[in-house]
Short mmCIF file of C-alpha atoms in Angstrom, two decimals:
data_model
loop_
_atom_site.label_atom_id
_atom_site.label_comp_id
_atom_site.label_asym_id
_atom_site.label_seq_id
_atom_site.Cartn_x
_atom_site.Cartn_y
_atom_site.Cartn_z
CA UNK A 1 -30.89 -48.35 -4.80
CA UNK A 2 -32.23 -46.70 -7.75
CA UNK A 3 -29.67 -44.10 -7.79
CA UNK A 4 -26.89 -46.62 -7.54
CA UNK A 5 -27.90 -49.58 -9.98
CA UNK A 6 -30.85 -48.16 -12.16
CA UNK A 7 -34.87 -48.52 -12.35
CA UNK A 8 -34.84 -52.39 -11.75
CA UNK A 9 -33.98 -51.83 -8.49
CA UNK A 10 -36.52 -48.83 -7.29
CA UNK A 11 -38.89 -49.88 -4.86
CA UNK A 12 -42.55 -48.99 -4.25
CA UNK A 13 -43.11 -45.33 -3.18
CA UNK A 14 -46.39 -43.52 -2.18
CA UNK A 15 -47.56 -40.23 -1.37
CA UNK A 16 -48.99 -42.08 1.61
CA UNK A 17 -45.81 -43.29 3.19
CA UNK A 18 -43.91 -39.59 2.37
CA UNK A 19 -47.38 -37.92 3.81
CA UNK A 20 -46.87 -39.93 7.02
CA UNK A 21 -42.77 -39.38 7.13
CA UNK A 22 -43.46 -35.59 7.39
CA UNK A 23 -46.63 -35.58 9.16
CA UNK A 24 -48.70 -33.73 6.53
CA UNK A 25 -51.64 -34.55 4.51
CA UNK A 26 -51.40 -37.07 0.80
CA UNK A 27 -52.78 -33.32 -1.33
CA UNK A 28 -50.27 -31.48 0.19
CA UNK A 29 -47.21 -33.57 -0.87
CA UNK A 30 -49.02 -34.39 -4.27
CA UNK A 31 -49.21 -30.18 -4.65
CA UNK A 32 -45.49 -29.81 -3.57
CA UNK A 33 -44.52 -32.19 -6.06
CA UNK A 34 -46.25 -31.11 -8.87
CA UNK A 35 -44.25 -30.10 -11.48
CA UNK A 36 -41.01 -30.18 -9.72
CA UNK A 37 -37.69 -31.81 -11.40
CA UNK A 38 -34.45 -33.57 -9.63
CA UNK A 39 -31.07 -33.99 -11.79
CA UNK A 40 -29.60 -36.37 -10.88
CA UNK A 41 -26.74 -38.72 -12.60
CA UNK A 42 -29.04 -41.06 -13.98
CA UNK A 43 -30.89 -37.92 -15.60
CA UNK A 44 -33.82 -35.69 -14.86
CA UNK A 45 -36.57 -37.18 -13.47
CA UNK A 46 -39.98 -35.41 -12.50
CA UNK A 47 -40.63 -36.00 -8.60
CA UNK A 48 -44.09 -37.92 -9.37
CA UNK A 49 -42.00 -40.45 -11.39
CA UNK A 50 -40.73 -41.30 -8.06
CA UNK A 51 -44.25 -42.22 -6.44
CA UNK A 52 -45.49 -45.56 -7.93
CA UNK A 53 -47.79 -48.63 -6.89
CA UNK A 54 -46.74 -51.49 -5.53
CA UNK A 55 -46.46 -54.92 -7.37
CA UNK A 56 -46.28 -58.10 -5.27
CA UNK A 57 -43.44 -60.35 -4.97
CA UNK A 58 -43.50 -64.29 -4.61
CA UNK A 59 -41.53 -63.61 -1.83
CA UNK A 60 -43.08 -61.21 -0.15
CA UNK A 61 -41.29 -57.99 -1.25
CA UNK A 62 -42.65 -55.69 -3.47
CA UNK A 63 -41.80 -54.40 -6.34
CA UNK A 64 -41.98 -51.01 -8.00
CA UNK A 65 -44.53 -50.30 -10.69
CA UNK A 66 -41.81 -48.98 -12.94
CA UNK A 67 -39.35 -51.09 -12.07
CA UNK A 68 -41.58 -53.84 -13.83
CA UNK A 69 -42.39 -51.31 -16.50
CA UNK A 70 -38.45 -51.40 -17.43
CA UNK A 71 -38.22 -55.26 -16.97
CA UNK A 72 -40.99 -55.73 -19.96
CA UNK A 73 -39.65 -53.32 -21.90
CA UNK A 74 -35.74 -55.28 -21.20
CA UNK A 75 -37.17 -58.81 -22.14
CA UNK A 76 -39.13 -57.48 -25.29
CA UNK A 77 -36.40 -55.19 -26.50
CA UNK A 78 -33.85 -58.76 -25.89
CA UNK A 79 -36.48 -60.46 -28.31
CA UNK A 80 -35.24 -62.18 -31.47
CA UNK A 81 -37.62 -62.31 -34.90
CA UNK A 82 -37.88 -66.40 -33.90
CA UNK A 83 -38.99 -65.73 -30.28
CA UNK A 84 -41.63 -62.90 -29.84
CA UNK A 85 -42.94 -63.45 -26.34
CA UNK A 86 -46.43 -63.43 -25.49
CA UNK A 87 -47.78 -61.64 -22.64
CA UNK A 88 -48.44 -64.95 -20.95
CA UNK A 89 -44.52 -65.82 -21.62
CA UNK A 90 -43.41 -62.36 -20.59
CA UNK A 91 -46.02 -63.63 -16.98
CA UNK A 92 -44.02 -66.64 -16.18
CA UNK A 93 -40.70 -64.54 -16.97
CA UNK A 94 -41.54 -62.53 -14.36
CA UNK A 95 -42.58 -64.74 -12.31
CA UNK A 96 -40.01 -66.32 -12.31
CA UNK A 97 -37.89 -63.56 -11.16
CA UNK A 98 -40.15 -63.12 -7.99
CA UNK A 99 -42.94 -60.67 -9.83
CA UNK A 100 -46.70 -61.77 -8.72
CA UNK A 101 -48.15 -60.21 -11.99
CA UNK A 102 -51.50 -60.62 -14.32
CA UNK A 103 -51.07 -61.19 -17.92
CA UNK A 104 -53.44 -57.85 -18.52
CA UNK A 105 -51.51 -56.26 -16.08
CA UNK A 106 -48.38 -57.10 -18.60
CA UNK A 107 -51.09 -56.13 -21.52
CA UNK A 108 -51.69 -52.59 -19.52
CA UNK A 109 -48.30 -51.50 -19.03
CA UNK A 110 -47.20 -52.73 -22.57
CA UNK A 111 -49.84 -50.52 -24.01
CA UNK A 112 -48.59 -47.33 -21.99
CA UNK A 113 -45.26 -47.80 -23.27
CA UNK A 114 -46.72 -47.71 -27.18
CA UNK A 115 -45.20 -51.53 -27.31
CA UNK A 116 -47.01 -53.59 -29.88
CA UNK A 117 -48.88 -56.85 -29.36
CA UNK A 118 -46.85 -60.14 -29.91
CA UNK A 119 -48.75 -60.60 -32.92
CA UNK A 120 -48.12 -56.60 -33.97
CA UNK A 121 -44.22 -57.57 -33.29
CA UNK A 122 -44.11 -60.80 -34.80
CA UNK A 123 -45.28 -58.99 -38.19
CA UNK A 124 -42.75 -56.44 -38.13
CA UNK A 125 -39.83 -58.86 -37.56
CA UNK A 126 -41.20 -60.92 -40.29
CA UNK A 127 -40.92 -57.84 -42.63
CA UNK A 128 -37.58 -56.67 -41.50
CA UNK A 129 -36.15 -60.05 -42.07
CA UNK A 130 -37.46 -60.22 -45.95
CA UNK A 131 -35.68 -56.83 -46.39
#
């Protein structure tokens, strides 16, 4: 699905589950992947980009890691100066579109993209609307 409609719709992926597909050990897959590229027509993509955690759904599917990654990123980039969303907003966003997540979860993955606070954001909207 990834391939066809983007990262929102990649699911969870593990070493564990290719390890058992092929009958070898978790190290050995990790070591074939390691620093090994695919193009495709989305772009190029690092095999280990493809091997993420698991998020829970509210209805029972999971969802991938990254795929919720985008997601935050897509609701704070749709932000306007006048509605910053707070981590606990950006919560009950998600879970509202079937994403069983934690607020510092939210606060985690925020951080690893380099995305300001809602405080941090809030500022800088101010600013940019004086100028």
């Amino acid at each position: 699905a990834f391939f066809r409609k983007g990262v929102h719709f990649m699911r969870p992926l593990t070493l564990r589950d290719v390890a058992e597909a092929v009958s070898l050990h978790e190290s050995t897959v990790s070591r074939v992947t390691a620093n090994k590229y695919i193009a495709t027509p989305r772009g190029l993509f690092e095999l280990k980009y493809f091997f993420t955690t698991a998020i829970a759904g509210t209805a029972g599917s999971d969802h991938s890691s990254e795929a919720v990654r985008h997601r935050i990123r897509a609701l704070i980039d749709a932000e306007v100066p006048d509605g910053v969303l707070s981590d606990d907003t950006i919560v009950t966003l998600l879970r509202g579109e079937g994403i069983d997540i934690a607020r510092r979860t939210v606060a985690k993955y925020r951080e690893g993209m380099h995305i300001p606070s809602s405080v941090q954001r809030r500022r800088e909207k101010a600013l940019g609307a004086r100028r």
